[in-house]
Every structure is written in structure tokens, then in C-alpha cells.
């Protein structure tokens, strides 16, 4: 372990420079104009994986390419095999004017690297690559076979990846998937995440008159689609934070008292939280703490709202249409298709005769949860504690990683969520950053992980740990 940690610290500056190269690619998957940047980023990543000694392959898909990079040389080996999943695509950087420095020109300040994608997810998957590089470059035998699977469509729902998993099922067969794409409460409170929310996205369009109308000439005699949309949306939630869509809560599995106790241990003070968010008062479903609300309860959010004239000054019109982008976050055992169905029925009912409603379903992902008591989860927990030098917590998270349920369905394995992000990393916001100490701790965690997971594998399969692994 010493030589690995020594390697990681003595090459730290280079790793940061390389990560800066990685975040320079504007790999925004939501915007088709960036398709070339995603392809270039994937090529860079493939070359980088080859340069550290991995067997790398750039795999085209119907969408953005997948990068596969493995410690395996050809045939399936004797060591237990694990996948490391991550994504090289990033969220749009808009609004640009709120960034202190350009989103794709990395800036180092106070031990942080500022850039879109620094934390979500380039910095986090890069930490794992560097941990494996340490093994390969110091000639330390890896206790496990490892394959990196880095995709370019996570932020838009991982549309091409399930098919890819099915096609490559044989070579991707593994013990478990390791993912660093979640957060931890603080550097002193690292965590293993055992549940994620799912998501159901849709767009709502209210059609009114066949063109924008003069609001003086026609106003009062025809319904205003923007008002119709607002009225409908406002009816979807009550003043206590409950979603009013019939059937919405039918499949929700309530939190257990063990879970509520664990979540209560997390260091989140409601007052600090309110100040951090800059809101006059917190708001959420009554009867639950903020931590419970944002990790373990389902929600409905408006992500975007457009209608009418958006330019300078005024323009007196009744807009022809109004649209909203909406997502629901889902918890076990809700299902995105069932939720969209319930949403559809509810909205159809709410829409007045004077307007026409169109609902366009978007991406969906099922919620995920696994037992934190499993042998691999416990091994991962040890690596997290070792990497950060602090006792790790168990937690649930509110974000979604669409592909994790497919890992279970297609490959039959669980995912170990060992995040490196901090609450103030500004993921999806202007001025995203990655704390370089999380980067350092993450690399150490990555290095420890393969030993811990190998130990758990040996125990599981009854192998004498000393007899099996040759000392390098
Ligand atoms: N890294 C996040 C997911 C995440 C963040 C999980 C924090 C837990 C805690 C991921 O890249 C992400 O943002 N996913 C999207 C998925 C969606 C676009 C389908 C999300 O959650 O909004
Ligand atoms: Mn994200």
C-alpha cells in the first residue's frame, strides 16, 4: 500500500494537470452542437487509458461513444472482475455570465479545480483511473481485474447504454460495479450510498390560439395558455409539499426506523442548510426532515418554463403556447412508466376545454437501493474510511444514475456508490468545482478498494487469502 500511496502523492501535480486537460472538452450531451466535443473527449480518454497501461477500446454506439478500458489482456482471467462506471458527458454550462471563469477553462483556486464536469463526473472517474495507474506503474499486482466503462450520455438518461450492456454482456460479467458519481456530507464524513432516487421526465405543452394574438384586441375572449399552464402546474402540489397526482404515492416504500436513525446522524443542520441555499425558509413535505425529503421522498419539480415574449421591454400578446419541463424524482418501488401514466391522467383531467394539452414523455430511470450489509458494501465502506481517514456513514441520495438498475437487470450485479462530491461542488450549477483533497482521498480509496474487494471475494468464495495472491 505504501508504494501505491507514495506514487499517488509524488505524481499528484501531473494528475491535476491531466484532469485539467480532461475538463477542457465541452462534452455537453444535452446539446447536439457538442457531438464533436463528446467524440473528441472519448478519444482523448481512450488514449489516456492506453497510456497508463490499460487495454482500451473506443466503442461507437447509436449515441455518444463508450470507452472501455481493462486491466485484462484478452481472455477472461482468474481474478474476480469488477466494473468501474463513470461518465465523461457534462451538464450544459449556461448561464455563462454567472461563471467567475470560463466553464471549460479550468481554474485552480484554494485547493479546488473549477470547471464544468470537474466534480460531476470527470474528477471522480479520473481518481479511479489514477488509482489503477498506481498499481500498473509501480508493478504492484492488482488483486482484481478491472474494466472501466465510461459513457457519454449519463446526463441525458443513458439512452444507448442498456443495449451496449446487453451486447457485451459476456465480457462485462462481473462481481459488482463501482461508481463514484454521488456526494458525501463533508470530507470528515465520507459515505457509502446505498439508495438513489429514480426519475420520470416529461414536457408539457399547452396550445392556445393558432398564433400569438394582440392581447388588447382579443384578450378576454380566448384563454391564455401561459395562465392555463400555471394553473395546472400549481394544482400538482399542495401547501404541505404533497404531490396531488392520484396514485403518486401508491408504490412508495416507507423509510424504516433504522434508515431514519442513520439519516439523522448525518451532519446537516437545518439552519446552516437554509443559509447555504440562500432561501428565507426551507420548504418540503411535512413530517420529514430535510435530509429525508431530499434523499428518500418522491418529488415533482418544474425544471424550465417558457411562453410568450422573453425579450427586452414589453410586448402585449396572448401567446400561442406555453411549455414546461418537469421531472419527478422517484423512490423504491415507484416506476417511471406508471408515474407518467398517472401524470397523464391527472393533467388531462385538469386541462380546460379552451386549451389543448400535449404531453411528451422524456427519459426515465427506476429508483435503486441495495443492502448496505452485503460483503462488498462492507468492503467498500472500509476503503472509503481508509481513503478519507474518517469513519464512513451510510446514506441515501436524491440524485439519479439511470444505468444502475440496468447493471442489476442485465449483468445481475449491485452497484457500490462511493461518491467524492461535496455539497458545495455546484454540480449542474455555475462555478462547479472539485475539491483536490477529495481527488487525493478518492485516489487512495480507489487503491484500497481493490484489496478490500478481493478480501471480500475470497471470504465469499472460501479462498484462503494468503494462499491465492502472489506477493509482487
Ligand atoms: N452524479 C449525478 C447523480 C447524483 C448526484 C447522484 C448527487 C447522487 C447525488 C448524475 O450525473 C446526474 O446528475 N444524473 C442526472 C440523471 C438524469 C439526467 C437522468 C440527475 O440526477 O439529474
Ligand atoms: Mn450530473
Tab-separated table of C-alpha atoms and ligand atoms in Angstrom:
chain	number	residue	atom	x	y	z
A	1	UNK	CA	0.000	0.000	0.000
A	2	UNK	CA	2.853	2.377	0.888
A	3	UNK	CA	4.340	2.324	-2.595
A	4	UNK	CA	0.908	2.987	-4.113
A	5	UNK	CA	0.256	5.945	-1.819
A	6	UNK	CA	3.790	7.243	-2.471
A	7	UNK	CA	3.195	7.040	-6.199
A	8	UNK	CA	-0.109	8.881	-5.847
A	9	UNK	CA	1.405	11.744	-3.840
A	10	UNK	CA	4.550	12.143	-5.905
A	11	UNK	CA	2.596	12.385	-9.141
A	12	UNK	CA	-0.259	14.483	-7.799
A	13	UNK	CA	0.611	17.645	-9.729
A	14	UNK	CA	0.681	15.782	-13.017
A	15	UNK	CA	-2.694	14.175	-12.220
A	16	UNK	CA	-4.182	17.619	-11.679
A	17	UNK	CA	-2.733	18.835	-14.992
A	18	UNK	CA	-4.198	15.804	-16.759
A	19	UNK	CA	-7.576	16.352	-15.134
A	20	UNK	CA	-7.413	19.944	-16.438
A	21	UNK	CA	-6.973	18.559	-19.966
A	22	UNK	CA	-9.955	16.273	-19.417
A	23	UNK	CA	-12.309	19.052	-18.289
A	24	UNK	CA	-11.343	21.277	-21.231
A	25	UNK	CA	-13.592	19.240	-23.508
A	26	UNK	CA	-17.054	20.862	-23.591
A	27	UNK	CA	-18.714	17.448	-23.607
A	28	UNK	CA	-22.285	18.662	-23.133
A	29	UNK	CA	-24.545	15.745	-24.048
A	30	UNK	CA	-27.802	17.722	-23.957
A	31	UNK	CA	-26.711	19.953	-26.867
A	32	UNK	CA	-26.353	18.295	-30.303
A	33	UNK	CA	-23.883	21.005	-31.365
A	34	UNK	CA	-21.356	19.429	-28.975
A	35	UNK	CA	-21.402	15.944	-30.542
A	36	UNK	CA	-17.873	16.501	-31.913
A	37	UNK	CA	-16.587	17.527	-28.486
A	38	UNK	CA	-18.001	14.370	-26.943
A	39	UNK	CA	-16.296	12.278	-29.617
A	40	UNK	CA	-13.002	14.118	-29.071
A	41	UNK	CA	-13.269	13.683	-25.315
A	42	UNK	CA	-13.908	9.955	-25.723
A	43	UNK	CA	-10.865	9.654	-27.984
A	44	UNK	CA	-8.681	11.511	-25.513
A	45	UNK	CA	-9.924	9.264	-22.718
A	46	UNK	CA	-9.250	6.094	-24.705
A	47	UNK	CA	-5.701	7.243	-25.461
A	48	UNK	CA	-5.185	8.210	-21.850
A	49	UNK	CA	-6.330	4.783	-20.645
A	50	UNK	CA	-3.923	3.144	-23.094
A	51	UNK	CA	-1.078	5.338	-21.877
A	52	UNK	CA	-1.480	4.107	-18.303
A	53	UNK	CA	-1.326	0.506	-19.486
A	54	UNK	CA	-4.984	-0.411	-19.896
A	55	UNK	CA	-6.359	-2.359	-22.800
A	56	UNK	CA	-8.608	0.325	-24.271
A	57	UNK	CA	-11.350	0.399	-26.832
A	58	UNK	CA	-13.399	3.258	-28.224
A	59	UNK	CA	-16.832	1.764	-28.863
A	60	UNK	CA	-19.306	3.536	-31.134
A	61	UNK	CA	-22.994	3.407	-30.145
A	62	UNK	CA	-26.149	4.899	-31.619
A	63	UNK	CA	-25.327	7.944	-29.498
A	64	UNK	CA	-22.044	9.061	-27.978
A	65	UNK	CA	-19.199	6.529	-27.821
A	66	UNK	CA	-18.462	4.327	-24.826
A	67	UNK	CA	-14.884	3.976	-23.621
A	68	UNK	CA	-13.924	0.524	-22.353
A	69	UNK	CA	-10.535	0.108	-20.714
A	70	UNK	CA	-9.480	-3.036	-18.932
A	71	UNK	CA	-6.598	-4.467	-16.967
A	72	UNK	CA	-7.463	-7.742	-18.660
A	73	UNK	CA	-5.309	-8.615	-21.617
A	74	UNK	CA	-7.643	-10.569	-23.864
A	75	UNK	CA	-9.144	-13.707	-22.295
A	76	UNK	CA	-11.140	-13.746	-19.110
A	77	UNK	CA	-8.728	-14.180	-16.212
A	78	UNK	CA	-8.779	-15.903	-12.843
A	79	UNK	CA	-9.122	-12.846	-10.669
A	80	UNK	CA	-12.510	-11.503	-9.634
A	81	UNK	CA	-13.669	-8.904	-12.133
A	82	UNK	CA	-15.183	-5.513	-11.248
A	83	UNK	CA	-16.520	-2.728	-13.418
A	84	UNK	CA	-15.853	0.930	-12.735
A	85	UNK	CA	-18.571	3.059	-14.285
A	86	UNK	CA	-18.390	6.799	-14.874
A	87	UNK	CA	-19.482	9.417	-17.397
A	88	UNK	CA	-17.493	11.913	-19.431
A	89	UNK	CA	-20.503	13.935	-20.540
A	90	UNK	CA	-21.444	17.027	-18.567
A	91	UNK	CA	-24.461	19.249	-17.983
A	92	UNK	CA	-24.863	22.459	-20.012
A	93	UNK	CA	-22.798	25.308	-18.562
A	94	UNK	CA	-25.468	28.006	-19.032
A	95	UNK	CA	-25.914	30.657	-17.730
A	96	UNK	CA	-22.343	31.535	-18.750
A	97	UNK	CA	-22.391	35.031	-17.268
A	98	UNK	CA	-22.608	33.627	-13.735
A	99	UNK	CA	-19.268	31.831	-14.013
A	100	UNK	CA	-16.287	33.552	-12.381
A	101	UNK	CA	-14.058	31.988	-15.031
A	102	UNK	CA	-14.946	30.205	-18.264
A	103	UNK	CA	-16.557	26.780	-17.622
A	104	UNK	CA	-14.221	24.903	-19.958
A	105	UNK	CA	-11.048	26.755	-18.998
A	106	UNK	CA	-10.086	25.104	-15.723
A	107	UNK	CA	-9.034	27.368	-12.884
A	108	UNK	CA	-7.195	26.285	-9.724
A	109	UNK	CA	-8.015	28.265	-6.602
A	110	UNK	CA	-7.772	27.437	-2.888
A	111	UNK	CA	-7.312	23.744	-3.486
A	112	UNK	CA	-10.268	23.491	-5.862
A	113	UNK	CA	-10.462	22.886	-9.563
A	114	UNK	CA	-13.215	24.986	-11.133
A	115	UNK	CA	-14.753	23.768	-14.406
A	116	UNK	CA	-17.981	22.244	-15.703
A	117	UNK	CA	-17.713	18.494	-15.096
A	118	UNK	CA	-14.858	18.799	-12.580
A	119	UNK	CA	-16.920	17.047	-9.897
A	120	UNK	CA	-19.758	15.588	-11.979
A	121	UNK	CA	-18.212	13.373	-13.128
A	122	UNK	CA	-14.752	13.739	-14.671
A	123	UNK	CA	-12.763	14.308	-11.467
A	124	UNK	CA	-14.446	11.365	-9.778
A	125	UNK	CA	-13.874	8.803	-12.515
A	126	UNK	CA	-10.359	10.135	-13.097
A	127	UNK	CA	-9.488	9.370	-9.453
A	128	UNK	CA	-10.230	5.697	-10.112
A	129	UNK	CA	-8.118	5.713	-13.260
A	130	UNK	CA	-5.190	7.178	-11.349
A	131	UNK	CA	-5.533	4.614	-8.544
A	132	UNK	CA	-5.261	1.820	-11.090
A	133	UNK	CA	-2.387	3.637	-12.806
A	134	UNK	CA	-0.552	3.495	-9.458
A	135	UNK	CA	-0.818	-0.310	-9.454
A	136	UNK	CA	0.226	-0.624	-13.068
A	137	UNK	CA	3.129	1.837	-12.956
A	138	UNK	CA	4.614	0.575	-9.690
A	139	UNK	CA	4.365	-3.043	-10.804
A	140	UNK	CA	2.064	-3.868	-7.878
A	141	UNK	CA	-0.120	-6.839	-8.653
A	142	UNK	CA	-3.774	-5.883	-8.868
A	143	UNK	CA	-5.905	-8.088	-6.615
A	144	UNK	CA	-8.790	-7.853	-9.095
A	145	UNK	CA	-9.401	-7.466	-12.800
A	146	UNK	CA	-10.915	-4.087	-13.510
A	147	UNK	CA	-12.766	-2.757	-16.523
A	148	UNK	CA	-13.602	0.911	-16.854
A	149	UNK	CA	-16.839	1.708	-18.627
A	150	UNK	CA	-17.079	5.430	-19.319
A	151	UNK	CA	-20.104	6.707	-21.180
A	152	UNK	CA	-21.160	9.986	-22.752
A	153	UNK	CA	-24.923	10.068	-22.215
A	154	UNK	CA	-25.489	9.859	-18.474
A	155	UNK	CA	-26.776	13.405	-18.153
A	156	UNK	CA	-29.429	12.694	-20.783
A	157	UNK	CA	-30.612	9.356	-19.421
A	158	UNK	CA	-28.038	6.823	-20.729
A	159	UNK	CA	-30.089	6.040	-23.832
A	160	UNK	CA	-27.581	3.801	-25.609
A	161	UNK	CA	-26.003	2.036	-22.681
A	162	UNK	CA	-28.526	-0.713	-21.907
A	163	UNK	CA	-28.177	-2.063	-25.442
A	164	UNK	CA	-24.403	-1.865	-25.115
A	165	UNK	CA	-24.508	-3.860	-21.858
A	166	UNK	CA	-26.675	-6.496	-23.496
A	167	UNK	CA	-24.341	-6.799	-26.479
A	168	UNK	CA	-21.205	-7.037	-24.329
A	169	UNK	CA	-22.802	-8.960	-21.524
A	170	UNK	CA	-20.253	-11.761	-21.586
A	171	UNK	CA	-17.107	-9.680	-21.270
A	172	UNK	CA	-18.783	-7.333	-18.777
A	173	UNK	CA	-19.779	-10.164	-16.429
A	174	UNK	CA	-18.502	-9.052	-13.016
A	175	UNK	CA	-18.790	-9.237	-9.238
A	176	UNK	CA	-20.117	-5.701	-8.791
A	177	UNK	CA	-19.942	-2.228	-10.292
A	178	UNK	CA	-18.077	0.590	-8.581
A	179	UNK	CA	-19.356	4.117	-9.177
A	180	UNK	CA	-18.066	7.423	-7.830
A	181	UNK	CA	-20.770	9.804	-9.015
A	182	UNK	CA	-22.516	10.772	-5.800
A	183	UNK	CA	-21.705	13.027	-2.879
A	184	UNK	CA	-20.567	12.908	0.719
A	185	UNK	CA	-21.734	15.231	3.505
A	186	UNK	CA	-18.181	16.501	4.128
A	187	UNK	CA	-14.521	15.434	3.931
A	188	UNK	CA	-14.781	14.453	7.580
A	189	UNK	CA	-17.933	12.449	6.940
A	190	UNK	CA	-17.359	10.306	3.858
A	191	UNK	CA	-20.094	7.853	2.988
A	192	UNK	CA	-21.279	4.840	1.099
A	193	UNK	CA	-24.577	5.465	-0.657
A	194	UNK	CA	-26.975	2.525	-0.804
A	195	UNK	CA	-30.010	4.093	-2.497
A	196	UNK	CA	-30.677	6.585	-5.281
A	197	UNK	CA	-33.863	8.157	-6.486
A	198	UNK	CA	-35.209	7.391	-9.920
A	199	UNK	CA	-36.624	9.923	-12.318
A	200	UNK	CA	-39.511	10.448	-14.732
A	201	UNK	CA	-39.154	13.386	-17.108
A	202	UNK	CA	-41.804	14.885	-19.343
A	203	UNK	CA	-42.589	18.052	-21.195
A	204	UNK	CA	-45.936	19.707	-21.038
A	205	UNK	CA	-47.238	21.928	-23.826
A	206	UNK	CA	-50.442	23.914	-23.623
A	207	UNK	CA	-51.605	25.005	-27.075
A	208	UNK	CA	-53.835	28.042	-27.348
A	209	UNK	CA	-54.674	30.147	-30.434
A	210	UNK	CA	-53.019	29.256	-33.736
A	211	UNK	CA	-50.671	32.299	-33.462
A	212	UNK	CA	-49.653	34.961	-30.939
A	213	UNK	CA	-52.552	37.410	-30.649
A	214	UNK	CA	-52.861	41.108	-29.813
A	215	UNK	CA	-53.863	40.971	-26.148
A	216	UNK	CA	-55.955	44.134	-26.453
A	217	UNK	CA	-57.915	43.112	-29.499
A	218	UNK	CA	-58.535	39.513	-28.432
A	219	UNK	CA	-57.811	39.447	-24.700
A	220	UNK	CA	-60.740	38.365	-22.545
A	221	UNK	CA	-62.337	36.234	-25.223
A	222	UNK	CA	-59.752	33.477	-25.528
A	223	UNK	CA	-57.877	31.526	-22.872
A	224	UNK	CA	-54.229	32.322	-22.221
A	225	UNK	CA	-52.110	29.136	-22.474
A	226	UNK	CA	-49.477	30.514	-20.097
A	227	UNK	CA	-52.105	31.017	-17.399
A	228	UNK	CA	-53.644	27.628	-18.131
A	229	UNK	CA	-50.231	26.011	-17.735
A	230	UNK	CA	-49.560	27.848	-14.477
A	231	UNK	CA	-52.963	26.892	-13.062
A	232	UNK	CA	-52.442	23.246	-13.958
A	233	UNK	CA	-48.930	23.114	-12.549
A	234	UNK	CA	-49.969	24.875	-9.357
A	235	UNK	CA	-52.577	22.188	-8.716
A	236	UNK	CA	-49.954	19.427	-8.755
A	237	UNK	CA	-48.705	20.160	-5.247
A	238	UNK	CA	-50.417	21.238	-2.045
A	239	UNK	CA	-49.208	23.730	0.546
A	240	UNK	CA	-47.798	20.900	2.679
A	241	UNK	CA	-45.483	19.739	-0.086
A	242	UNK	CA	-47.563	16.661	-1.020
A	243	UNK	CA	-47.896	15.823	-4.693
A	244	UNK	CA	-51.584	15.788	-5.626
A	245	UNK	CA	-51.434	13.376	-8.537
A	246	UNK	CA	-53.822	10.487	-7.752
A	247	UNK	CA	-51.838	7.282	-7.204
A	248	UNK	CA	-48.487	9.091	-6.963
A	249	UNK	CA	-47.581	7.612	-3.560
A	250	UNK	CA	-49.136	4.169	-4.100
A	251	UNK	CA	-45.869	2.269	-4.552
A	252	UNK	CA	-43.694	4.238	-2.127
A	253	UNK	CA	-41.881	2.059	0.397
A	254	UNK	CA	-41.756	3.994	3.677
A	255	UNK	CA	-38.440	4.665	5.385
A	256	UNK	CA	-37.589	2.160	8.112
A	257	UNK	CA	-36.785	3.396	11.589
A	258	UNK	CA	-33.179	2.207	11.086
A	259	UNK	CA	-32.917	4.388	7.994
A	260	UNK	CA	-34.421	7.393	9.692
A	261	UNK	CA	-31.896	6.996	12.516
A	262	UNK	CA	-28.984	6.704	10.089
A	263	UNK	CA	-30.105	9.762	8.123
A	264	UNK	CA	-30.468	11.708	11.361
A	265	UNK	CA	-26.772	11.041	12.114
A	266	UNK	CA	-25.675	12.958	9.050
A	267	UNK	CA	-24.175	16.309	9.878
A	268	UNK	CA	-26.783	18.590	8.339
A	269	UNK	CA	-28.005	21.475	10.440
A	270	UNK	CA	-31.257	22.889	9.122
A	271	UNK	CA	-30.197	26.482	9.768
A	272	UNK	CA	-26.827	26.107	8.007
A	273	UNK	CA	-28.587	24.332	5.192
A	274	UNK	CA	-31.072	27.171	4.764
A	275	UNK	CA	-28.268	29.743	4.699
A	276	UNK	CA	-26.237	27.665	2.266
A	277	UNK	CA	-29.183	27.636	-0.127
A	278	UNK	CA	-29.962	31.310	0.421
A	279	UNK	CA	-33.698	30.802	0.958
A	280	UNK	CA	-35.800	32.682	3.534
A	281	UNK	CA	-37.263	29.394	4.767
A	282	UNK	CA	-36.910	25.724	3.889
A	283	UNK	CA	-39.878	24.007	2.275
A	284	UNK	CA	-40.695	20.337	1.961
A	285	UNK	CA	-43.167	17.579	2.592
A	286	UNK	CA	-44.453	17.859	6.151
A	287	UNK	CA	-43.434	15.134	8.557
A	288	UNK	CA	-39.957	14.593	7.137
A	289	UNK	CA	-36.552	16.149	7.846
A	290	UNK	CA	-34.719	17.980	5.045
A	291	UNK	CA	-32.363	15.046	4.716
A	292	UNK	CA	-35.294	12.646	4.342
A	293	UNK	CA	-37.089	14.958	1.928
A	294	UNK	CA	-34.148	15.280	-0.408
A	295	UNK	CA	-32.973	11.684	-0.403
A	296	UNK	CA	-35.901	9.394	0.302
A	297	UNK	CA	-39.172	11.055	-0.668
A	298	UNK	CA	-40.593	11.473	-4.174
A	299	UNK	CA	-40.944	14.946	-5.672
A	300	UNK	CA	-42.240	16.868	-8.651
A	301	UNK	CA	-40.202	19.825	-9.932
A	302	UNK	CA	-40.540	22.322	-12.761
A	303	UNK	CA	-37.122	22.464	-14.436
A	304	UNK	CA	-37.990	25.026	-17.077
A	305	UNK	CA	-40.950	27.193	-18.029
A	306	UNK	CA	-41.388	29.093	-21.305
A	307	UNK	CA	-44.082	31.088	-23.008
A	308	UNK	CA	-44.652	34.381	-24.761
A	309	UNK	CA	-42.215	37.208	-25.193
A	310	UNK	CA	-38.849	36.881	-23.406
A	311	UNK	CA	-37.010	39.856	-24.921
A	312	UNK	CA	-36.438	43.370	-23.634
A	313	UNK	CA	-39.342	45.662	-22.912
A	314	UNK	CA	-42.966	44.650	-23.277
A	315	UNK	CA	-44.971	43.000	-25.998
A	316	UNK	CA	-48.713	42.797	-25.487
A	317	UNK	CA	-49.668	39.349	-26.687
A	318	UNK	CA	-51.586	36.256	-25.780
A	319	UNK	CA	-49.015	33.593	-26.533
A	320	UNK	CA	-49.943	30.743	-28.866
A	321	UNK	CA	-48.443	28.190	-26.490
A	322	UNK	CA	-46.772	27.619	-23.152
A	323	UNK	CA	-44.475	24.778	-22.177
A	324	UNK	CA	-42.833	23.373	-19.094
A	325	UNK	CA	-40.109	20.818	-18.494
A	326	UNK	CA	-40.977	18.717	-15.473
A	327	UNK	CA	-39.279	15.877	-13.622
A	328	UNK	CA	-40.436	13.665	-10.794
A	329	UNK	CA	-37.838	12.045	-8.528
A	330	UNK	CA	-38.903	8.555	-7.574
A	331	UNK	CA	-38.177	6.266	-4.649
A	332	UNK	CA	-38.490	2.476	-4.298
A	333	UNK	CA	-40.837	0.952	-5.591
A	334	UNK	CA	-42.169	3.696	-7.846
A	335	UNK	CA	-41.783	3.135	-11.545
A	336	UNK	CA	-41.291	5.853	-14.185
A	337	UNK	CA	-43.824	4.431	-16.676
A	338	UNK	CA	-46.514	4.090	-14.039
A	339	UNK	CA	-45.828	7.612	-12.805
A	340	UNK	CA	-46.041	9.094	-16.321
A	341	UNK	CA	-49.363	7.316	-16.745
A	342	UNK	CA	-50.677	8.817	-13.518
A	343	UNK	CA	-49.381	12.263	-14.506
A	344	UNK	CA	-51.054	11.991	-17.913
A	345	UNK	CA	-54.425	11.060	-16.433
A	346	UNK	CA	-54.239	13.814	-13.834
A	347	UNK	CA	-53.237	16.564	-16.290
A	348	UNK	CA	-55.839	15.528	-18.855
A	349	UNK	CA	-58.388	15.968	-16.156
A	350	UNK	CA	-57.071	19.399	-15.174
A	351	UNK	CA	-56.856	20.863	-18.686
A	352	UNK	CA	-59.830	23.103	-19.580
A	353	UNK	CA	-61.728	22.682	-22.857
A	354	UNK	CA	-60.406	26.070	-24.006
A	355	UNK	CA	-56.859	24.780	-24.487
A	356	UNK	CA	-55.188	21.690	-25.937
A	357	UNK	CA	-52.724	19.703	-23.915
A	358	UNK	CA	-49.724	17.811	-25.240
A	359	UNK	CA	-47.513	15.650	-23.040
A	360	UNK	CA	-44.154	14.464	-24.332
A	361	UNK	CA	-42.626	11.786	-22.125
A	362	UNK	CA	-38.843	12.104	-21.648
A	363	UNK	CA	-36.188	9.920	-20.079
A	364	UNK	CA	-36.896	7.754	-17.091
A	365	UNK	CA	-34.929	5.774	-14.554
A	366	UNK	CA	-36.048	3.466	-11.815
A	367	UNK	CA	-35.044	4.136	-8.226
A	368	UNK	CA	-32.252	1.990	-6.846
A	369	UNK	CA	-31.488	0.503	-3.474
A	370	UNK	CA	-29.351	-2.293	-2.156
A	371	UNK	CA	-28.446	-3.759	1.203
A	372	UNK	CA	-25.563	-1.944	2.880
A	373	UNK	CA	-24.830	-5.147	4.826
A	374	UNK	CA	-23.510	-7.113	1.845
A	375	UNK	CA	-19.870	-8.271	1.842
A	376	UNK	CA	-18.835	-5.952	-0.998
A	377	UNK	CA	-20.657	-2.983	0.520
A	378	UNK	CA	-18.841	-3.561	3.793
A	379	UNK	CA	-15.519	-3.831	1.945
A	380	UNK	CA	-16.233	-0.593	0.087
A	381	UNK	CA	-17.111	1.074	3.373
A	382	UNK	CA	-13.643	0.181	4.711
A	383	UNK	CA	-11.945	1.600	1.624
A	384	UNK	CA	-13.950	4.821	1.946
A	385	UNK	CA	-12.922	5.174	5.589
A	386	UNK	CA	-9.286	4.446	4.757
A	387	UNK	CA	-9.167	6.823	1.818
A	388	UNK	CA	-10.618	9.770	3.724
A	389	UNK	CA	-9.154	8.943	7.137
A	390	UNK	CA	-12.558	9.276	8.804
A	391	UNK	CA	-15.286	6.834	9.795
A	392	UNK	CA	-17.722	6.481	6.905
A	393	UNK	CA	-21.512	6.861	7.063
A	394	UNK	CA	-24.279	5.038	5.265
A	395	UNK	CA	-26.689	7.180	3.327
A	396	UNK	CA	-29.285	7.538	0.617
A	397	UNK	CA	-29.019	10.167	-2.103
A	398	UNK	CA	-31.569	12.138	-4.033
A	399	UNK	CA	-29.876	12.200	-7.446
A	400	UNK	CA	-30.264	9.554	-10.133
A	401	UNK	CA	-27.836	7.411	-12.077
A	402	UNK	CA	-30.095	5.800	-14.673
A	403	UNK	CA	-27.882	2.854	-15.562
A	404	UNK	CA	-27.509	1.284	-12.107
A	405	UNK	CA	-30.800	-0.599	-12.339
A	406	UNK	CA	-29.690	-1.965	-15.723
A	407	UNK	CA	-26.467	-3.244	-14.181
A	408	UNK	CA	-28.708	-5.284	-11.919
A	409	UNK	CA	-31.154	-6.372	-14.629
A	410	UNK	CA	-28.681	-7.111	-17.407
A	411	UNK	CA	-25.482	-8.061	-15.584
A	412	UNK	CA	-27.140	-9.280	-12.392
A	413	UNK	CA	-24.919	-7.249	-10.087
A	414	UNK	CA	-25.195	-4.497	-7.495
A	415	UNK	CA	-23.501	-1.126	-7.615
A	416	UNK	CA	-21.229	0.257	-4.917
A	417	UNK	CA	-21.745	4.013	-4.762
A	418	UNK	CA	-18.625	5.611	-3.323
A	419	UNK	CA	-19.005	9.303	-4.124
A	420	UNK	CA	-16.384	12.019	-3.903
A	421	UNK	CA	-18.536	15.104	-4.457
A	422	UNK	CA	-19.163	17.746	-1.777
A	423	UNK	CA	-22.481	19.544	-1.205
A	424	UNK	CA	-20.938	22.855	-2.350
A	425	UNK	CA	-19.394	21.473	-5.564
A	426	UNK	CA	-22.080	23.284	-7.587
A	427	UNK	CA	-22.951	20.258	-9.686
A	428	UNK	CA	-25.304	21.342	-12.511
A	429	UNK	CA	-24.794	24.980	-11.397
A	430	UNK	CA	-22.433	27.785	-12.372
A	431	UNK	CA	-18.912	27.603	-10.868
A	432	UNK	CA	-18.785	23.838	-10.485
A	433	UNK	CA	-15.625	22.736	-8.721
A	434	UNK	CA	-13.894	19.617	-7.455
A	435	UNK	CA	-12.009	19.704	-4.166
A	436	UNK	CA	-8.492	18.440	-4.826
A	437	UNK	CA	-8.431	16.855	-1.401
A	438	UNK	CA	-11.436	14.759	-2.424
A	439	UNK	CA	-9.464	13.909	-5.554
A	440	UNK	CA	-6.497	12.807	-3.422
A	441	UNK	CA	-8.649	10.871	-0.944
A	442	UNK	CA	-10.593	9.364	-3.799
A	443	UNK	CA	-7.440	8.011	-5.418
A	444	UNK	CA	-6.413	6.444	-2.112
A	445	UNK	CA	-9.862	4.999	-1.641
A	446	UNK	CA	-9.612	3.614	-5.163
A	447	UNK	CA	-6.291	1.967	-4.390
A	448	UNK	CA	-7.604	0.425	-1.153
A	449	UNK	CA	-10.824	-0.706	-2.748
A	450	UNK	CA	-9.262	-3.461	-4.863
A	451	UNK	CA	-7.631	-5.056	-1.849
A	452	UNK	CA	-10.774	-4.832	0.248
A	453	UNK	CA	-12.979	-6.180	-2.526
A	454	UNK	CA	-10.564	-9.025	-3.139
A	455	UNK	CA	-10.688	-9.867	0.572
A	456	UNK	CA	-14.477	-9.943	0.465
A	457	UNK	CA	-14.429	-12.081	-2.662
A	458	UNK	CA	-12.097	-14.579	-1.024
A	459	UNK	CA	-14.301	-14.811	2.034
A	460	UNK	CA	-17.380	-15.231	-0.142
A	461	UNK	CA	-15.852	-17.995	-2.178
A	462	UNK	CA	-13.960	-19.647	0.677
A	463	UNK	CA	-10.472	-18.996	-0.696
A	464	UNK	CA	-7.602	-18.753	1.753
A	465	UNK	CA	-6.461	-15.174	1.165
A	466	UNK	CA	-2.781	-15.996	1.795
A	467	UNK	CA	-2.615	-18.966	-0.477
A	468	UNK	CA	-4.038	-17.310	-3.505
A	469	UNK	CA	-2.406	-13.980	-4.167
A	470	UNK	CA	1.239	-13.948	-5.093
A	471	UNK	CA	3.183	-11.129	-3.474
A	472	UNK	CA	4.655	-8.875	-6.149
B	1	LIG	N1	-23.887	12.478	-10.433
B	1	LIG	C1	-25.250	12.697	-10.699
B	1	LIG	C2	-26.193	11.906	-9.818
B	1	LIG	C3	-26.115	12.161	-8.354
B	1	LIG	C4	-25.707	13.365	-7.835
B	1	LIG	C5	-26.500	11.178	-7.503
B	1	LIG	C6	-25.659	13.562	-6.486
B	1	LIG	C7	-26.482	11.378	-6.169
B	1	LIG	C8	-26.043	12.568	-5.651
B	1	LIG	C9	-25.558	12.378	-12.138
B	1	LIG	O1	-24.554	12.743	-13.017
B	1	LIG	C10	-26.777	13.139	-12.522
B	1	LIG	O2	-26.826	14.326	-12.380
B	1	LIG	N2	-27.769	12.458	-13.007
B	1	LIG	C11	-28.941	13.054	-13.515
B	1	LIG	C12	-29.645	11.978	-14.253
B	1	LIG	C13	-30.773	12.416	-15.095
B	1	LIG	C14	-30.389	13.498	-16.068
B	1	LIG	C15	-31.362	11.243	-15.826
B	1	LIG	C16	-29.799	13.595	-12.387
B	1	LIG	O3	-29.840	13.042	-11.293
B	1	LIG	O4	-30.417	14.635	-12.611
B	2	LIG	MN1	-24.999	15.232	-13.133
